Amino acid sequence: AQSVSQHNHHVILSEAASLELGCNYSYGGTVNLFWYVQYPGQHLQLLLKYFSGDPLVKGIKGFEAEFIKSKFSFNLRKPSVQWSDTAEYFCALQTGANNLFFGTGTRLTVIP
Amino acid sequence: EAQVTQNPRYLITVTGKKLTVTCSQNMNHEYMSWYRQDPGLGLRQIYYSMNVEVTDKGDVPEGYKVSRKEKRNFPLILESPSPNQTSLYFCASSSRQGLVVSNEQFFGPGTRLTVL
């Protein structure tokens, strides 16, 4: 069975600090990977996705993620966070014809 | 504007009183899905539909029903709601290529349900 782990439940950073949120998955086959963001009181929005090709994917708002197949990881990064990045971040896995499996989320608080 | 809409956005009800949460998308997507979001548990899939008249259970289907009579609509039905169904519910849709659900899922704004 597939699963997604996000070990950081709550991350607190000051503005301009660098961010890395961990995401590890468990599945032996081909995967599609996503990062979604949920701003306070809003619905989920896609930050970036990986289907194939270059394992370093760039998304919106300066976010990027690197797919490392050997480590089953898809960590999200941003070199310099802003107060407006305060949100909850979800990593998600899609396998074959199946559906999305979400991690439990990481709440990011950016202090001005 | 391409979007997924849900109604109502907020609902407070009592145990056992049947309710329906509607979901509609205007993107001609084949695939639609319902999730519930609970603190510390992330999003868990309730039901999904690969096309009209094709529905299947997700990870947490107990206590829910769905129907897909039209492509654009995918209502979520709680026949006899209970307090453990108090949650934030999201509907999502996506296009398909053949058997594969491809590309991103577009999410609705959410419905916050409280069952007393």
Tab-separated table of C-alpha atoms in Angstrom:
chain	number	residue	atom	x	y	z
A	1	ALA	CA	0.000	0.000	0.000
A	2	GLN	CA	1.103	3.535	-0.612
A	3	SER	CA	1.630	6.197	2.018
A	4	VAL	CA	3.020	9.692	2.375
A	5	SER	CA	4.886	10.981	5.420
A	6	GLN	CA	5.441	14.576	6.367
A	7	HIS	CA	7.500	14.561	9.516
A	8	ASN	CA	7.435	18.299	10.193
A	9	HIS	CA	4.063	19.078	11.726
A	10	HIS	CA	4.675	22.735	12.469
A	11	VAL	CA	7.575	24.852	11.262
A	12	ILE	CA	8.182	28.403	12.477
A	13	LEU	CA	10.578	30.630	10.556
A	14	SER	CA	11.509	34.265	10.403
A	15	GLU	CA	11.109	36.138	7.152
A	16	ALA	CA	14.016	35.629	4.733
A	17	ALA	CA	14.936	32.281	6.273
A	18	SER	CA	15.307	29.296	3.993
A	19	LEU	CA	12.678	26.587	4.001
A	20	GLU	CA	12.805	22.867	3.478
A	21	LEU	CA	9.786	20.690	4.174
A	22	GLY	CA	10.252	16.947	4.115
A	23	CYS	CA	8.082	14.492	2.217
A	24	ASN	CA	8.739	10.780	1.987
A	25	TYR	CA	6.553	8.256	0.277
A	26	SER	CA	6.169	4.541	0.252
A	27	TYR	CA	5.409	2.877	-3.085
A	28	GLY	CA	7.407	0.588	-5.277
A	29	GLY	CA	6.238	1.707	-8.711
A	30	THR	CA	5.976	4.816	-10.823
A	31	VAL	CA	4.607	7.823	-9.009
A	32	ASN	CA	3.375	11.313	-9.644
A	33	LEU	CA	4.099	13.734	-6.801
A	34	PHE	CA	2.505	17.016	-5.850
A	35	TRP	CA	2.797	19.781	-3.336
A	36	TYR	CA	-0.378	21.673	-2.492
A	37	VAL	CA	-0.703	24.774	-0.333
A	38	GLN	CA	-3.680	25.817	1.746
A	39	TYR	CA	-3.693	29.437	2.889
A	40	PRO	CA	-5.753	30.189	6.000
A	41	GLY	CA	-9.438	29.758	5.260
A	42	GLN	CA	-8.879	28.816	1.638
A	43	HIS	CA	-8.962	25.706	-0.511
A	44	LEU	CA	-5.979	23.748	-1.717
A	45	GLN	CA	-3.922	25.137	-4.568
A	46	LEU	CA	-1.245	23.369	-6.553
A	47	LEU	CA	2.301	24.585	-5.893
A	48	LEU	CA	4.142	22.197	-8.159
A	49	LYS	CA	4.077	18.688	-9.538
A	50	TYR	CA	6.444	15.990	-10.732
A	51	PHE	CA	5.436	13.443	-13.364
A	52	SER	CA	8.742	12.569	-15.047
A	53	GLY	CA	11.903	14.135	-16.456
A	54	ASP	CA	14.014	16.651	-14.558
A	55	PRO	CA	13.783	15.707	-10.880
A	56	LEU	CA	14.110	19.339	-9.835
A	57	VAL	CA	10.766	20.992	-10.439
A	58	LYS	CA	9.955	24.645	-10.029
A	59	GLY	CA	6.551	25.860	-8.981
A	60	ILE	CA	4.780	29.075	-8.265
A	61	LYS	CA	5.891	31.750	-5.800
A	62	GLY	CA	9.553	30.704	-5.843
A	63	PHE	CA	9.003	27.176	-4.536
A	64	GLU	CA	10.863	24.183	-5.869
A	65	ALA	CA	11.044	20.494	-5.034
A	66	GLU	CA	13.486	17.732	-5.777
A	67	PHE	CA	12.468	14.169	-6.478
A	68	ILE	CA	15.089	11.731	-5.184
A	69	LYS	CA	13.966	8.302	-6.218
A	70	SER	CA	16.586	6.437	-4.174
A	71	LYS	CA	15.374	8.148	-1.013
A	72	PHE	CA	11.656	8.076	-1.903
A	73	SER	CA	11.615	11.767	-1.144
A	74	PHE	CA	10.113	14.908	-2.643
A	75	ASN	CA	11.176	17.758	-0.358
A	76	LEU	CA	9.857	21.264	-0.856
A	77	ARG	CA	12.250	24.206	-0.716
A	78	LYS	CA	12.244	27.970	-0.880
A	79	PRO	CA	15.404	30.035	-0.405
A	80	SER	CA	13.749	32.974	1.345
A	81	VAL	CA	10.282	32.804	2.880
A	82	GLN	CA	7.863	35.677	3.252
A	83	TRP	CA	5.114	36.333	5.761
A	84	SER	CA	2.604	35.573	3.014
A	85	ASP	CA	3.922	31.992	2.824
A	86	THR	CA	2.222	31.246	6.135
A	87	ALA	CA	-0.011	28.312	5.242
A	88	GLU	CA	-0.397	24.567	5.476
A	89	TYR	CA	1.528	22.506	2.953
A	90	PHE	CA	0.512	19.058	1.769
A	91	CYS	CA	2.560	16.543	-0.127
A	92	ALA	CA	0.546	14.096	-2.233
A	93	LEU	CA	1.233	10.925	-4.173
A	94	GLN	CA	-0.573	9.607	-7.221
A	95	THR	CA	0.031	6.083	-8.460
A	96	GLY	CA	-1.034	4.743	-11.839
A	97	ALA	CA	-4.745	5.108	-12.301
A	98	ASN	CA	-5.343	5.610	-8.616
A	99	ASN	CA	-6.164	8.632	-6.625
A	100	LEU	CA	-4.273	11.169	-4.577
A	101	PHE	CA	-2.861	10.126	-1.221
A	102	PHE	CA	-2.056	13.048	1.015
A	103	GLY	CA	0.404	13.476	3.826
A	104	THR	CA	-0.848	14.876	7.117
A	105	GLY	CA	0.391	18.345	6.255
A	106	THR	CA	2.968	20.774	7.609
A	107	ARG	CA	1.875	24.066	9.072
A	108	LEU	CA	4.313	26.864	8.268
A	109	THR	CA	4.275	30.049	10.309
A	110	VAL	CA	6.485	32.886	9.070
A	111	ILE	CA	7.217	35.597	11.597
A	112	PRO	CA	7.681	39.092	10.155
B	1	GLU	CA	-13.900	31.150	-14.846
B	2	ALA	CA	-12.884	27.511	-14.385
B	3	GLN	CA	-13.870	26.424	-10.928
B	4	VAL	CA	-15.254	23.847	-8.545
B	5	THR	CA	-18.132	25.078	-6.416
B	6	GLN	CA	-19.569	23.585	-3.262
B	7	ASN	CA	-22.728	24.346	-1.325
B	8	PRO	CA	-23.297	25.049	1.418
B	9	ARG	CA	-20.002	26.462	2.665
B	10	TYR	CA	-21.009	26.092	6.300
B	11	LEU	CA	-23.569	23.749	7.825
B	12	ILE	CA	-24.574	22.936	11.374
B	13	THR	CA	-26.963	20.048	11.773
B	14	VAL	CA	-28.082	17.447	14.287
B	15	THR	CA	-27.432	13.736	14.488
B	16	GLY	CA	-29.533	11.692	12.109
B	17	LYS	CA	-30.835	14.493	9.894
B	18	LYS	CA	-30.062	13.642	6.274
B	19	LEU	CA	-28.058	16.206	4.355
B	20	THR	CA	-26.507	16.695	0.940
B	21	VAL	CA	-23.453	18.746	0.033
B	22	THR	CA	-23.386	19.663	-3.634
B	23	CYS	CA	-20.324	19.883	-5.833
B	24	SER	CA	-20.226	21.201	-9.369
B	25	GLN	CA	-17.397	21.796	-11.836
B	26	ASN	CA	-17.446	23.668	-15.143
B	27	MET	CA	-14.262	22.231	-16.665
B	28	ASN	CA	-15.814	19.141	-18.272
B	29	HIS	CA	-13.659	16.947	-16.051
B	30	GLU	CA	-14.320	13.230	-15.991
B	31	TYR	CA	-12.846	12.599	-12.556
B	32	MET	CA	-14.337	13.949	-9.337
B	33	SER	CA	-13.596	13.179	-5.728
B	34	TRP	CA	-14.591	13.976	-2.158
B	35	TYR	CA	-12.132	14.397	0.718
B	36	ARG	CA	-12.477	15.187	4.367
B	37	GLN	CA	-9.820	17.157	6.203
B	38	ASP	CA	-9.243	16.650	9.909
B	39	PRO	CA	-6.496	18.113	12.107
B	40	GLY	CA	-3.428	15.908	12.184
B	41	LEU	CA	-4.855	13.530	9.565
B	42	GLY	CA	-4.512	15.570	6.393
B	43	LEU	CA	-6.978	14.890	3.599
B	44	ARG	CA	-8.557	11.481	3.279
B	45	GLN	CA	-10.545	10.399	0.285
B	46	ILE	CA	-14.186	9.458	0.827
B	47	TYR	CA	-15.443	8.545	-2.651
B	48	TYR	CA	-14.388	9.200	-6.193
B	49	SER	CA	-15.870	8.973	-9.643
B	50	MET	CA	-14.022	8.262	-12.869
B	51	ASN	CA	-16.996	9.249	-15.025
B	52	VAL	CA	-20.791	9.456	-15.156
B	53	GLU	CA	-22.417	6.539	-13.320
B	54	VAL	CA	-18.985	5.257	-12.208
B	55	THR	CA	-18.232	5.710	-8.512
B	56	ASP	CA	-15.966	3.924	-6.063
B	57	LYS	CA	-14.990	3.996	-2.417
B	58	GLY	CA	-11.983	5.846	-1.168
B	59	ASP	CA	-10.254	5.363	2.163
B	60	VAL	CA	-13.077	6.468	4.484
B	61	PRO	CA	-16.440	5.793	2.775
B	62	GLU	CA	-18.447	4.656	5.825
B	63	GLY	CA	-21.478	6.827	6.471
B	64	TYR	CA	-21.398	8.531	3.070
B	65	LYS	CA	-23.027	8.063	-0.296
B	66	VAL	CA	-22.420	9.724	-3.645
B	67	SER	CA	-23.998	9.788	-7.059
B	68	ARG	CA	-22.790	10.857	-10.492
B	69	LYS	CA	-25.783	11.263	-12.761
B	70	GLU	CA	-24.268	14.165	-14.681
B	71	LYS	CA	-20.679	14.919	-15.541
B	72	ARG	CA	-20.573	18.276	-13.797
B	73	ASN	CA	-22.183	17.299	-10.466
B	74	PHE	CA	-21.018	14.987	-7.702
B	75	PRO	CA	-23.131	15.382	-4.552
B	76	LEU	CA	-22.081	13.939	-1.193
B	77	ILE	CA	-24.926	12.493	0.863
B	78	LEU	CA	-24.933	11.814	4.576
B	79	GLU	CA	-28.026	9.702	5.225
B	80	SER	CA	-27.714	9.781	9.020
B	81	PRO	CA	-24.943	12.149	10.086
B	82	SER	CA	-23.090	11.535	13.326
B	83	PRO	CA	-20.762	13.795	15.348
B	84	ASN	CA	-17.665	11.970	14.062
B	85	GLN	CA	-18.513	13.307	10.604
B	86	THR	CA	-17.874	16.837	11.801
B	87	SER	CA	-15.125	17.895	9.434
B	88	LEU	CA	-14.049	20.111	6.563
B	89	TYR	CA	-15.043	18.601	3.235
B	90	PHE	CA	-13.450	19.283	-0.137
B	91	CYS	CA	-14.609	18.318	-3.574
B	92	ALA	CA	-12.047	18.074	-6.389
B	93	SER	CA	-12.031	17.374	-10.102
B	94	SER	CA	-9.454	16.448	-12.697
B	95	SER	CA	-9.148	15.528	-16.333
B	96	ARG	CA	-8.303	12.023	-17.434
B	97	GLN	CA	-6.227	10.546	-20.222
B	98	GLY	CA	-7.490	7.068	-20.868
B	99	LEU	CA	-7.503	5.193	-17.582
B	100	VAL	CA	-5.082	7.541	-15.875
B	101	VAL	CA	-6.166	10.513	-13.844
B	102	SER	CA	-3.692	13.023	-15.074
B	103	ASN	CA	-2.702	16.496	-14.147
B	104	GLU	CA	-3.636	18.356	-11.052
B	105	GLN	CA	-6.837	18.123	-9.120
B	106	PHE	CA	-8.771	21.351	-8.753
B	107	PHE	CA	-10.328	21.822	-5.355
B	108	GLY	CA	-13.529	23.492	-4.287
B	109	PRO	CA	-13.630	26.067	-1.461
B	110	GLY	CA	-14.635	23.541	1.187
B	111	THR	CA	-17.708	22.885	3.322
B	112	ARG	CA	-17.369	23.057	7.068
B	113	LEU	CA	-19.856	20.644	8.608
B	114	THR	CA	-20.712	20.423	12.283
B	115	VAL	CA	-22.922	17.589	13.508
B	116	LEU	CA	-24.303	18.091	17.001
